Short mmCIF file of C-alpha atoms and ligand atoms in Angstrom, two decimals:
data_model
loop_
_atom_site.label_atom_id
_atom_site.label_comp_id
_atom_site.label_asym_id
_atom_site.label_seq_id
_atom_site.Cartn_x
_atom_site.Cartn_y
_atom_site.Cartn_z
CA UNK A 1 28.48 -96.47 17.30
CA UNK A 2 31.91 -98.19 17.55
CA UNK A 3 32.80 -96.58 20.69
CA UNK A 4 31.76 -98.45 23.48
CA UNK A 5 30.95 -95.87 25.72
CA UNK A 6 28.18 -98.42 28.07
CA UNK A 7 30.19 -98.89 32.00
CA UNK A 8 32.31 -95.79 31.35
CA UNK A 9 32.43 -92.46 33.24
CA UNK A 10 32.50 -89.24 32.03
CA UNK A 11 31.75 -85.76 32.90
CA UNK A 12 29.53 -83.93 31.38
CA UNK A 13 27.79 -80.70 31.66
CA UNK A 14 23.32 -80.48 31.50
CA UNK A 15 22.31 -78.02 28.69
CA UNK A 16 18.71 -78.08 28.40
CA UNK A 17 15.91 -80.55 30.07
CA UNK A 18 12.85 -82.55 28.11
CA UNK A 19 9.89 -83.57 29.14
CA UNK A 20 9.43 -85.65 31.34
CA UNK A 21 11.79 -83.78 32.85
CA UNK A 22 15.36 -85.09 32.07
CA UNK A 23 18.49 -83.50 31.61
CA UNK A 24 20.23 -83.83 28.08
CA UNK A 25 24.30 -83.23 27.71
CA UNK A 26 26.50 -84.04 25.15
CA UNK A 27 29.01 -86.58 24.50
CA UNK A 28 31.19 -86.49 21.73
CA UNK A 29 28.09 -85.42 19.42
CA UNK A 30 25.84 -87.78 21.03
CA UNK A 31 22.67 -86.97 23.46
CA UNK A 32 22.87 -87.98 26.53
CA UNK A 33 19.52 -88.69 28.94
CA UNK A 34 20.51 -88.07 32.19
CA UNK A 35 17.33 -88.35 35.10
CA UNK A 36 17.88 -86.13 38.37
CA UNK A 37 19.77 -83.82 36.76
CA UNK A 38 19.38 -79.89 35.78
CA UNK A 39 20.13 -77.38 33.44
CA UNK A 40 23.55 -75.93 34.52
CA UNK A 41 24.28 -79.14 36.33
CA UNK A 42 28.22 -80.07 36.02
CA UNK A 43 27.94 -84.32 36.62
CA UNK A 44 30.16 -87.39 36.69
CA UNK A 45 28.40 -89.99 35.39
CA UNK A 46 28.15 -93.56 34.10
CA UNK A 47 26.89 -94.68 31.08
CA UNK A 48 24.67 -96.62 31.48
CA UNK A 49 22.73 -97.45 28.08
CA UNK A 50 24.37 -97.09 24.86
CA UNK A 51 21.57 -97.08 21.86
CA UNK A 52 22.22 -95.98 17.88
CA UNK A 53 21.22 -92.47 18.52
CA UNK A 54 21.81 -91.08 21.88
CA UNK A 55 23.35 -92.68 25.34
CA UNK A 56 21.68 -92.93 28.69
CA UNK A 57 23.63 -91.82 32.19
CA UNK A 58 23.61 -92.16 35.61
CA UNK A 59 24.88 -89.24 37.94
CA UNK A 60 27.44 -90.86 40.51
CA UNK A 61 28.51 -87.23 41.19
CA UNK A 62 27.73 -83.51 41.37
CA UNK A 63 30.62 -81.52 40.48
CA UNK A 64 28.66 -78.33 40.48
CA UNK A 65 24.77 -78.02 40.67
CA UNK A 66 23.01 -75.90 38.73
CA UNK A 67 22.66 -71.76 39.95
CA UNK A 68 18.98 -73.02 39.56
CA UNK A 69 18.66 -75.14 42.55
CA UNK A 70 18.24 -72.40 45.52
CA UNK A 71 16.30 -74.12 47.94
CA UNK A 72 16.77 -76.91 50.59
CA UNK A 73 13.06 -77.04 51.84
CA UNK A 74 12.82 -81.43 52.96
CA UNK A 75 15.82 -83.38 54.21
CA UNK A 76 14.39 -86.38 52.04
CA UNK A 77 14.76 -84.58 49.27
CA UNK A 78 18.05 -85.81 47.92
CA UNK A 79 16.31 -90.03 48.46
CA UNK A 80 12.80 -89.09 48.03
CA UNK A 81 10.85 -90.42 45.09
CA UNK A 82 8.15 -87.98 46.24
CA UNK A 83 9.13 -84.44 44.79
CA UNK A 84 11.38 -83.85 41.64
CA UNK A 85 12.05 -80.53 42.00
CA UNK A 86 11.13 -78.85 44.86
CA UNK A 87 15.11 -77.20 45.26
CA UNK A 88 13.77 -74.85 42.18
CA UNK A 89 12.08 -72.00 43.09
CA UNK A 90 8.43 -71.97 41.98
CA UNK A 91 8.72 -69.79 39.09
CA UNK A 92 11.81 -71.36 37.72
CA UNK A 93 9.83 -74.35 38.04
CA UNK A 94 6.94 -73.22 36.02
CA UNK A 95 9.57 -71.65 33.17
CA UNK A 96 11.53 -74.56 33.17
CA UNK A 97 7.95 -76.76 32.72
CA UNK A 98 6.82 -74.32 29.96
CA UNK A 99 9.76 -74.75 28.22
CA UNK A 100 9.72 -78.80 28.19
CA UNK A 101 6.54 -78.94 26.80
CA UNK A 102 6.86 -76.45 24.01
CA UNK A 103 9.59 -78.10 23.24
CA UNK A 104 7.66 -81.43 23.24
CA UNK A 105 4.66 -79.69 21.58
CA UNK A 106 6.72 -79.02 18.60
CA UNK A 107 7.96 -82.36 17.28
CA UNK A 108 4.60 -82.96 16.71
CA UNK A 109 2.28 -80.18 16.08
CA UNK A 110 5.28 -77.45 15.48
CA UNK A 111 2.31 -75.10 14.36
CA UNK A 112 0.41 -74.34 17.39
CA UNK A 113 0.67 -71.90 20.19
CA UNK A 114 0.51 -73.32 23.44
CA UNK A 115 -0.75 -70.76 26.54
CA UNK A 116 1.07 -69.60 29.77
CA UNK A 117 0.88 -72.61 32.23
CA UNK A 118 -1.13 -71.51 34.95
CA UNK A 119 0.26 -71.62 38.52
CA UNK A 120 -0.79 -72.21 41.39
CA UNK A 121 -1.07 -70.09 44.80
CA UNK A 122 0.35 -73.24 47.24
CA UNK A 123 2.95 -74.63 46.43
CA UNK A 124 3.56 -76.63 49.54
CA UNK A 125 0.68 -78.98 51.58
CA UNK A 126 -1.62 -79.22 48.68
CA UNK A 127 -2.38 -82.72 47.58
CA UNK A 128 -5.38 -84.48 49.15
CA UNK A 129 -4.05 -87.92 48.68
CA UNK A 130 -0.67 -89.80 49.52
CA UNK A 131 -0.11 -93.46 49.59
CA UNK A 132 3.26 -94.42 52.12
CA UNK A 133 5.00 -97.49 51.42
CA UNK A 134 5.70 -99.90 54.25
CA UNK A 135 9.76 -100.43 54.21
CA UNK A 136 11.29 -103.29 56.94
CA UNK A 137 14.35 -102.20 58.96
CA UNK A 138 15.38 -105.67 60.67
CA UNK A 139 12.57 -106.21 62.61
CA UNK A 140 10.67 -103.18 62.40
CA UNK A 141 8.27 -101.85 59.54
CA UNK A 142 8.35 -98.42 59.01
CA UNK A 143 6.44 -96.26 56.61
CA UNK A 144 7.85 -93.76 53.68
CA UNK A 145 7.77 -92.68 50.17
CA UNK A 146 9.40 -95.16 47.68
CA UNK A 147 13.34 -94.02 46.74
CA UNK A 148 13.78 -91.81 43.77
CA UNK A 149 14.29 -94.35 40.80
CA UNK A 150 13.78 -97.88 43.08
CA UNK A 151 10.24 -99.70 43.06
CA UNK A 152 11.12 -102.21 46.01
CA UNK A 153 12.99 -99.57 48.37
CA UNK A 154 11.14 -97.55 50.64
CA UNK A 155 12.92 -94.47 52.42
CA UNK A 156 11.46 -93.68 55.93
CA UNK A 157 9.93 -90.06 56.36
CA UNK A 158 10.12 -88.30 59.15
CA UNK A 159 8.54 -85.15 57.31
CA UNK A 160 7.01 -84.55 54.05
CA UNK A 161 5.66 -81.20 52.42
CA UNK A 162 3.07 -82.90 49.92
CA UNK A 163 0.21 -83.28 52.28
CA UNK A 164 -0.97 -81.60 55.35
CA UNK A 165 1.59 -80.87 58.13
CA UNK A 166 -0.31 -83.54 60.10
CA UNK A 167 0.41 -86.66 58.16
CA UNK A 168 4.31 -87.08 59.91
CA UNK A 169 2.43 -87.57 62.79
CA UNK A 170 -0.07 -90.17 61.65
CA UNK A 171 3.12 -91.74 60.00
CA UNK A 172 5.30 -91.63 63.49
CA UNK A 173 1.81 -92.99 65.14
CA UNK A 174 1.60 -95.78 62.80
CA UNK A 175 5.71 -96.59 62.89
CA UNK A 176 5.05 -96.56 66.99
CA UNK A 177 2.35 -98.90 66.62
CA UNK A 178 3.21 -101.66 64.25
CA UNK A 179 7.47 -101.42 66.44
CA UNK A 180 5.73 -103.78 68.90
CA UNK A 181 4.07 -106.15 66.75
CA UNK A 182 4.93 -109.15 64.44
CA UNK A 183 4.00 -108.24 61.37
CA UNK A 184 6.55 -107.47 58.51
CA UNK A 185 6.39 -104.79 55.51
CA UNK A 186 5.54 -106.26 52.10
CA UNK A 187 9.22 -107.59 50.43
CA UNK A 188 8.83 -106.25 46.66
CA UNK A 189 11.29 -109.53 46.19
CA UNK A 190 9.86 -112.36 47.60
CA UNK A 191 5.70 -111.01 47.84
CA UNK A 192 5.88 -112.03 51.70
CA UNK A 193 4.83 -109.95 54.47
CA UNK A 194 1.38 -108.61 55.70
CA UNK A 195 2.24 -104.44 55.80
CA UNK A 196 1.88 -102.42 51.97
CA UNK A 197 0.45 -99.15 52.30
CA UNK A 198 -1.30 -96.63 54.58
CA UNK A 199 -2.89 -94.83 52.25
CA UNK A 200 -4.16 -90.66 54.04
CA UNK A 201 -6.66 -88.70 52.12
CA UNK A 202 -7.74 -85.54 53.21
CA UNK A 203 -10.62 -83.20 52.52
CA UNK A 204 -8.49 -79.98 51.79
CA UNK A 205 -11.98 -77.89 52.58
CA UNK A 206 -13.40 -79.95 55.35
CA UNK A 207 -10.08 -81.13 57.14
CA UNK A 208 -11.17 -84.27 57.55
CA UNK A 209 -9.32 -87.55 56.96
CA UNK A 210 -9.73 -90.66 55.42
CA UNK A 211 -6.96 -93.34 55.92
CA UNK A 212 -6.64 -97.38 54.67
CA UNK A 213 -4.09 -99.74 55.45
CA UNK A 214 -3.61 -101.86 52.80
CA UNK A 215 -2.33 -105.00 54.05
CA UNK A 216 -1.70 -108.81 51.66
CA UNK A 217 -4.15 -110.70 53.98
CA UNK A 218 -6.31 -110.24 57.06
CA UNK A 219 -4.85 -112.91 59.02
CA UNK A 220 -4.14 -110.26 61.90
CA UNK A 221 -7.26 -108.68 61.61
CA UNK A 222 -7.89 -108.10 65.79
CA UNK A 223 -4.57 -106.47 65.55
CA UNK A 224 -5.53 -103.87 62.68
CA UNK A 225 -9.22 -103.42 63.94
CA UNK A 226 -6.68 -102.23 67.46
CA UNK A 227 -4.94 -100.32 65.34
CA UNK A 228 -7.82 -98.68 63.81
CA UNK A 229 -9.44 -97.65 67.23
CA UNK A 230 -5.94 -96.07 68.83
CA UNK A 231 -4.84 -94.29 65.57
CA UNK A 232 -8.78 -92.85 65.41
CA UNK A 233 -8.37 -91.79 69.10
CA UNK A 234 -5.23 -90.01 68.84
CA UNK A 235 -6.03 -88.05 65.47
CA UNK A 236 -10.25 -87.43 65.72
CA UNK A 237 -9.71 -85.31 62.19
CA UNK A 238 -9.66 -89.31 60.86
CA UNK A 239 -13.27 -89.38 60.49
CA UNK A 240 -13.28 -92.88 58.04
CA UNK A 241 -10.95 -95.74 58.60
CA UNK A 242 -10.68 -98.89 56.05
CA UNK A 243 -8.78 -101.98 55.72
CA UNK A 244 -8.14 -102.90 52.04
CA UNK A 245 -6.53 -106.28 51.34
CA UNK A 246 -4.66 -106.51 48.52
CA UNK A 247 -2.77 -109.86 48.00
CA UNK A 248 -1.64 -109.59 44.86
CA UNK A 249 1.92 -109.16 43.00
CA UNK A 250 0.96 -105.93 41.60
CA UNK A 251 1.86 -103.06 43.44
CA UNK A 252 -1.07 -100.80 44.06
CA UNK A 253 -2.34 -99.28 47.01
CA UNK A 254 -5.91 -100.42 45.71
CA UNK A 255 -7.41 -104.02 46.88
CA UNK A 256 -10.26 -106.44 46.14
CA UNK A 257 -11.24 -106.36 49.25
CA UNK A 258 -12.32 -102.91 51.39
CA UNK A 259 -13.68 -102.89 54.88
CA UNK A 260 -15.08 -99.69 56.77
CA UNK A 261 -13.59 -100.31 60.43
CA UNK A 262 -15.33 -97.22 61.50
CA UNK A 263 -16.59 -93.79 60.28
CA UNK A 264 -18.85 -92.36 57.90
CA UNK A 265 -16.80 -93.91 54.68
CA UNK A 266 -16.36 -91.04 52.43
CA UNK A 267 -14.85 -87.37 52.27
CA UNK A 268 -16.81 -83.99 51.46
CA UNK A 269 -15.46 -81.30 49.13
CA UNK A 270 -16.44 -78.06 48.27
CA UNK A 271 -14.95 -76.20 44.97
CA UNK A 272 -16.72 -73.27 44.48
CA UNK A 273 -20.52 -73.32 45.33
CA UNK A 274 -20.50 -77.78 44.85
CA UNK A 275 -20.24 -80.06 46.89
CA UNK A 276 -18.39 -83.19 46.24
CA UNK A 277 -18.45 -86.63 48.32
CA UNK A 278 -15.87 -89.27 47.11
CA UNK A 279 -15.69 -92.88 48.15
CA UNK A 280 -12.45 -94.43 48.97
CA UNK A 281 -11.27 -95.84 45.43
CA UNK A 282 -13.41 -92.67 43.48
CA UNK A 283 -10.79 -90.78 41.46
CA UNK A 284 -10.66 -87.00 42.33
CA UNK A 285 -8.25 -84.15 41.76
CA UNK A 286 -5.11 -84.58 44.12
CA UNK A 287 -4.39 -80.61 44.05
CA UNK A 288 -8.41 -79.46 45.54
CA UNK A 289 -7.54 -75.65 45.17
CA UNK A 290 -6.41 -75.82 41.63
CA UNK A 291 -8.99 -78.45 40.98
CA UNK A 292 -10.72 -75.74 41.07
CA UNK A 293 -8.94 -73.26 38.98
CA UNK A 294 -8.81 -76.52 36.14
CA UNK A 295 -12.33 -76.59 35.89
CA UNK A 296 -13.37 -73.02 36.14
CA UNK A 297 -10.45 -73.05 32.62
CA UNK A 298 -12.73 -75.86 31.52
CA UNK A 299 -15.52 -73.67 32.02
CA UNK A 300 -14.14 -70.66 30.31
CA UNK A 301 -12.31 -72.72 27.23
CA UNK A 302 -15.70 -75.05 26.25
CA UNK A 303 -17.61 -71.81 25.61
CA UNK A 304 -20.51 -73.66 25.92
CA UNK A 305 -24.48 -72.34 24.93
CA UNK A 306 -27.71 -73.00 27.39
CA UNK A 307 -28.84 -75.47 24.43
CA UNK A 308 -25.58 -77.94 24.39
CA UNK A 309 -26.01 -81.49 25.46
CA UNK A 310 -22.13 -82.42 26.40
CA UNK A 311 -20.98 -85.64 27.02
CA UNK A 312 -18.21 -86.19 30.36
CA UNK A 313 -16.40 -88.91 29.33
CA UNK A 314 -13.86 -90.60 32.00
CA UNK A 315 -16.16 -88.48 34.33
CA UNK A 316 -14.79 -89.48 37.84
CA UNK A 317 -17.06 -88.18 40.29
CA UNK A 318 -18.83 -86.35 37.69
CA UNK A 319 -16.71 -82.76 38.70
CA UNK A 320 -16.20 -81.63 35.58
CA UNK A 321 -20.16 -82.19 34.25
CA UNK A 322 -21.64 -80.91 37.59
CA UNK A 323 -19.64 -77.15 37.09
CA UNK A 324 -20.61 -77.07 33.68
CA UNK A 325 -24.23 -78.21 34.36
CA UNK A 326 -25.91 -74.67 35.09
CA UNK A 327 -23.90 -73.06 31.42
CA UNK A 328 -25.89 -76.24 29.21
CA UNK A 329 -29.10 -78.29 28.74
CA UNK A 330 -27.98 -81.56 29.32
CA UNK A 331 -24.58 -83.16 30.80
CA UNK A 332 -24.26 -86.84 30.38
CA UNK A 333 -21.44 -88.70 32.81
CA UNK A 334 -19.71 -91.62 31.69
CA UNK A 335 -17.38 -93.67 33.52
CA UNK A 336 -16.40 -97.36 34.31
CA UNK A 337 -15.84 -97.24 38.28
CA UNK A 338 -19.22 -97.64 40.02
CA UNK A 339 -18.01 -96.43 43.38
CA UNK A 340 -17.82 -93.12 41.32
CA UNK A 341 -20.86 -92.93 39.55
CA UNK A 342 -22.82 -93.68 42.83
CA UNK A 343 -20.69 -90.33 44.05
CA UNK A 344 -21.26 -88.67 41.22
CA UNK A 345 -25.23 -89.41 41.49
CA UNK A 346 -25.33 -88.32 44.69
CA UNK A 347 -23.21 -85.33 44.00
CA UNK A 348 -25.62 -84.00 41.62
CA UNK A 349 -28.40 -84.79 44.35
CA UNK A 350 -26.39 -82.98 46.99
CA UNK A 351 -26.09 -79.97 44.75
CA UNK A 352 -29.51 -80.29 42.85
CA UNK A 353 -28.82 -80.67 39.73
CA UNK A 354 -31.30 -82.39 37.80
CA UNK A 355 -29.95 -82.07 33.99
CA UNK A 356 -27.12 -84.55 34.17
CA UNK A 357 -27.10 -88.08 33.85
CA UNK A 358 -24.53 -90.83 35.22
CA UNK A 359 -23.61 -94.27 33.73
CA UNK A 360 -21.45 -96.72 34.84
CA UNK A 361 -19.80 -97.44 31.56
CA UNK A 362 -16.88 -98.35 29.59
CA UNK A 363 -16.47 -95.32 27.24
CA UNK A 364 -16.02 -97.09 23.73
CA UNK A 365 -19.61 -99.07 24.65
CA UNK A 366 -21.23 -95.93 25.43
CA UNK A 367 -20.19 -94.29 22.50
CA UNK A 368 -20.88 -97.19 20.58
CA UNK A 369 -24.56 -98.31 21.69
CA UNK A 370 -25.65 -94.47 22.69
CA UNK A 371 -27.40 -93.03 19.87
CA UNK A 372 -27.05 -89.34 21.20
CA UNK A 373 -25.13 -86.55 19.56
CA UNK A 374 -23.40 -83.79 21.75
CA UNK A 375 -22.21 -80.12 20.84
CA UNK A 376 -19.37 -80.43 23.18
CA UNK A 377 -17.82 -83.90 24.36
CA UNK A 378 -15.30 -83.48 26.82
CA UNK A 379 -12.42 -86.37 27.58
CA UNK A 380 -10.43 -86.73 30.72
CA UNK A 381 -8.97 -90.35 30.15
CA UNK A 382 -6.04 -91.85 32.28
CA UNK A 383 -2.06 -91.43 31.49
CA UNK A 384 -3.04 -94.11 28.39
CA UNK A 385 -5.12 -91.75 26.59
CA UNK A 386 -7.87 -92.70 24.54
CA UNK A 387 -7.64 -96.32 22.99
CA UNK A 388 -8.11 -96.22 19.24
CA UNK A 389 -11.56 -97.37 19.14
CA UNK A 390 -12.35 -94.55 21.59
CA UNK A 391 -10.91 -92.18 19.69
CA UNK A 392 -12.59 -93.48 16.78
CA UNK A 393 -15.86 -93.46 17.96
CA UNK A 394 -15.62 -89.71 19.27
CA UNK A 395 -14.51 -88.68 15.90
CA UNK A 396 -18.19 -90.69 14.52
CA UNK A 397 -19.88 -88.54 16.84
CA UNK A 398 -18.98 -85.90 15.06
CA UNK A 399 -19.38 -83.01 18.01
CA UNK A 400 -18.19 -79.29 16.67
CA UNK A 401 -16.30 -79.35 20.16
CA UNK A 402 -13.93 -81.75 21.81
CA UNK A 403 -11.97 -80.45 25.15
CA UNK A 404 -9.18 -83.06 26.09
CA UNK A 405 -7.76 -82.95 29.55
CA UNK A 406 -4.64 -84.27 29.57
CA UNK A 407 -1.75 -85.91 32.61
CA UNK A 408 0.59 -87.15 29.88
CA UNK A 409 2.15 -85.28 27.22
CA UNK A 410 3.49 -87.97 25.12
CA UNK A 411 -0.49 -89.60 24.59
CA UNK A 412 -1.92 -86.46 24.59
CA UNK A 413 -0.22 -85.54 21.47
CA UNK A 414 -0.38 -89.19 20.00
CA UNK A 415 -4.49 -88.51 20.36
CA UNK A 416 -4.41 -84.60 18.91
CA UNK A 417 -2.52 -86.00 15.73
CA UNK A 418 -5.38 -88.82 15.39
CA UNK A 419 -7.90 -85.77 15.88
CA UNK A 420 -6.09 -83.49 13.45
CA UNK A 421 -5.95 -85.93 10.84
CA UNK A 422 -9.96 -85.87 10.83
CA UNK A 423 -10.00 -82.21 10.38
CA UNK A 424 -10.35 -80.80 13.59
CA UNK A 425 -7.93 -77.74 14.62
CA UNK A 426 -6.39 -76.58 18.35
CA UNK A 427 -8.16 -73.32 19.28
CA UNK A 428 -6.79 -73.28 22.47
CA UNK A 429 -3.90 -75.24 24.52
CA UNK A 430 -4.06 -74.34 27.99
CA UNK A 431 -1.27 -75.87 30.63
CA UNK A 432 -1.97 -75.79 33.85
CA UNK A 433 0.37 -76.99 36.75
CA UNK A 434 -1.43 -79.20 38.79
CA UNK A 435 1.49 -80.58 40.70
CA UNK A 436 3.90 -78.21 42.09
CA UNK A 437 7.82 -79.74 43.24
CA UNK A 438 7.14 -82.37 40.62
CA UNK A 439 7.72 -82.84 36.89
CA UNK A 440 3.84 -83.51 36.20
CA UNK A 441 1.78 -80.97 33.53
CA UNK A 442 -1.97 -80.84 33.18
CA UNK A 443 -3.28 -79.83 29.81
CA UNK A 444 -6.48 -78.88 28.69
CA UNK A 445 -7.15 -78.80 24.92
CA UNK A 446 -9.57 -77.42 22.65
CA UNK A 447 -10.02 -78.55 19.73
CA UNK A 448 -12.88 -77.42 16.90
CA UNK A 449 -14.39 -78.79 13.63
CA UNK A 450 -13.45 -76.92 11.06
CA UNK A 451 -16.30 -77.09 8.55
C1 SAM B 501 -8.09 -88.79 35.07
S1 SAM B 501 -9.51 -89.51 35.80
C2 SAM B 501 -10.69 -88.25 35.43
C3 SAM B 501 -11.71 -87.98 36.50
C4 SAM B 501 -12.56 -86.73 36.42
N1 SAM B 501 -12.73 -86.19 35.11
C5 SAM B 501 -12.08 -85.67 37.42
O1 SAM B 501 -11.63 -84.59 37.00
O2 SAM B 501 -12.15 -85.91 38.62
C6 SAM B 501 -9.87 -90.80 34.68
C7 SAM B 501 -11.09 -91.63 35.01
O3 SAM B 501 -11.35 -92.53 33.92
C8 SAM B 501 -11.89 -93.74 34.43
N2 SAM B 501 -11.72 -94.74 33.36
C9 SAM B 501 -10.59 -95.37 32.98
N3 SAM B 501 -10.81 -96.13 31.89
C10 SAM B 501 -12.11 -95.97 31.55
C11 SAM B 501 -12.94 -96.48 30.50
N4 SAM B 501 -12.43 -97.28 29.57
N5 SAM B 501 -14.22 -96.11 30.45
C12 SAM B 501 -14.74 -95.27 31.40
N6 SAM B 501 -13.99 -94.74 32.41
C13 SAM B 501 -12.71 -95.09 32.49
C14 SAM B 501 -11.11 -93.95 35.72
O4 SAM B 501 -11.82 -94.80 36.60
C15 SAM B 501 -10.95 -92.52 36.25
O5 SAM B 501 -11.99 -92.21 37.15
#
């Protein structure tokens, strides 16, 4: 490029989006990225990276926003780092995410036909677990969701859509609280201050709660044990409270440290005819109700026989194994967080089912010191994928089946290329949206042996 183009402003119009959902205009031949913005969106913007093949912007103004954007449902919306989309109307939304990924899909597997994305039936309330920043005005530490595009600023919520219409109030309880004390929110800057996170989970079947402040130390312990007792008065649908102290740099909601203040210290689910209990730093499906409709896909996809022995790898709470169980012989549950494999055991004593087996276990070990063979192995890893010598070692199993659940496009198709390569073929790739308002797309994958 000769043109220097980086610092300059422009206007430009949004012709199509990508995954992970950003807008793409054009600038004198070249592509420009442009985050927050919308097909049909007419923008002033900067330039703010200038690479070889395409340009990066950022919007500094909307001269006309895109016919697609119909709703005004949160006031945060505009600030909020919490929903993406939620000013598209549902089944725009689901269009517009069909469209991103086929167009994703086909830069690398152009071939293969990739299902209707299944919706869901809420599309407001529905996720089970939020984690609110603490943010500092002067002297008072107030909690929010972190700003659209910022790490280290927090924008104070007085409402928010994602959760349960009761979690403003625990927020306002908490803000009322901590106004007349010392204590100061986390600084992303400087790594002082006692305040991070109060993170709210909720039993969507039970409606129960289960809420942790995460704080850097427990210096002020009386003062959050107080805390504890008055918040657990006010709201009695907070059945477990626990302190988690994380004083590192990193910023995570999750700690070294986790103390029970008071309750019974885990939540109960119920997804069809199972009942699942999950421990405070167990993984589990943030949407419960289309938790649900994901594995009952599963389910239908795997096609499994009464004689298959299937392997759960990344198995979480063991979900996905325990609703296949009663369809196969023998489930085996692998996964490297004990808190979860104790749930998972007791989840398949809760429900009484005897033919599947938990271990806490990095998955490359397992599948490297496990002699078994399974007809069906089924892989749910995090937004990394599989590591090579995962993937590796799945491929030496040699099962006729592999399903791959998926978060993240971009290592999702890294992996199917890997699988490909060994011979294997996609009979089925199903989307489903897990995350309504947001740019986030579910996949399950089905891939076969051809012999
Ligand atoms: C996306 S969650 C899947 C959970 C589960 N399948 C479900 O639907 O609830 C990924 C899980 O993989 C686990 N995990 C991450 N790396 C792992 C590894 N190398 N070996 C075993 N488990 C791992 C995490 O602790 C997490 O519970």
């Amino acid at each position: 490029l000769s043109i220097t183009y980086k610092n300059n402003f422009y206007n430009i119009h949004i012709d199509k989006i990508i995954y992970p959902g950003i807008g793409i205009g054009v600038l004198d031949h070249f592509q420009v990225e442009v985050p927050n913005s919308l097909p049909g969106d007419h923008v002033t913007l900067k330039i703010i990276k200038q690479y070889k093949t395409h340009l990066v912007g950022k919007i500094t103004q909307y001269i006309q926003k895109s016919p697609l954007r119909t709703q005004e449902l949160c006031t945060h919306f505009n600030d909020c780092g919490g929903c993406q989309i939620l000013d598209i109307a549902y089944q725009d939304q689901l269009l517009l995410k069909q469209n991103c990924l086929e167009a994703y899909f086909k830069d690398y597997l152009p071939n293969e036909k990739i299902s209707k994305i299944i919706g869901v039936n809420h599309v407001l309330f529905y996720r089970n677990k939020m984690e609110f920043a603490f943010g500092q005005n002067e002297n008072t530490p107030y909690l929010g969701l972190k700003k659209r595009g910022h790490f280290d600023q927090v924008i104070p919520l007085e409402d928010c859509l994602l959760q349960d219409p009761l979690t403003p109030h625990i927020l306002k309880f908490t803000n009322q609280y901590f106004k007349s004390h010392t204590l100061t929110a986390w600084n992303y800057h400087t790594h002082t201050g006692e305040l991070r996170y109060l993170s709210i989970r909720q039993s969507k079947t039970q409606s129960e709660f289960m809420v942790s402040l995460v704080c850097s130390n427990d210096k002020a312990l009386s003062i959050y044990k107080e805390f504890s007792q008055q918040l657990m008065q006010e709201f009695p649908q907070i059945t477990s409270f626990f302190l988690v102290i994380n004083p590192e740099i990193g910023d995570t909601a999750q700690g070294k440290t986790l103390k029970l203040f008071s309750g019974k210290g885990y939540l109960q689910e119920i997804l069809g005819d199972l009942k699942f209990q999950i421990s405070p730093t167990a993984f589990f499906q943030t949407n419960t109700k289309q938790a649900y409709v994901l594995y009952s896909q599963i389910l239908k996809i795997a096609d499994l026989k009464p004689t298959d022995i299937i392997f759960d790898l990344y198995c979480g709470t063991g979900t996905i194994g325990l609703f296949l169980a009663k369809s196969v012989a023998n489930v085996i549950g692998i996964e490297e967080n004990p808190a979860s494999i104790e749930d998972a055991k007791q989840n398949a004593l809760l429900n009484q089912i005897t033919n599947v087996e938990f271990e806490a276990q990095n998955v490359k070990n397992f599948l490297k010191f496990d002699p078994r063979q399974a007809d069906c192995i089924i892989v749910d890893p995090p937004r990394d994928g599989l590591i090579p010598k995962a993937l590796k070692r799945i491929i030496e199993k040699n099962p006729k089946k592999i399903i791959y659940v998926s978060c993240n496009l971009k290592t999702l198709c890294r992996d199917l290329l890997e699988f490909q390569k060994e011979g294997y073929q996609f009979s089925m790739i199903q989307p489903v949206d897990m995350f309504p308002n947001t740019w986030h797309i579910e996949m399950i994958v089905k891939l076969e042996k051809i012999s």
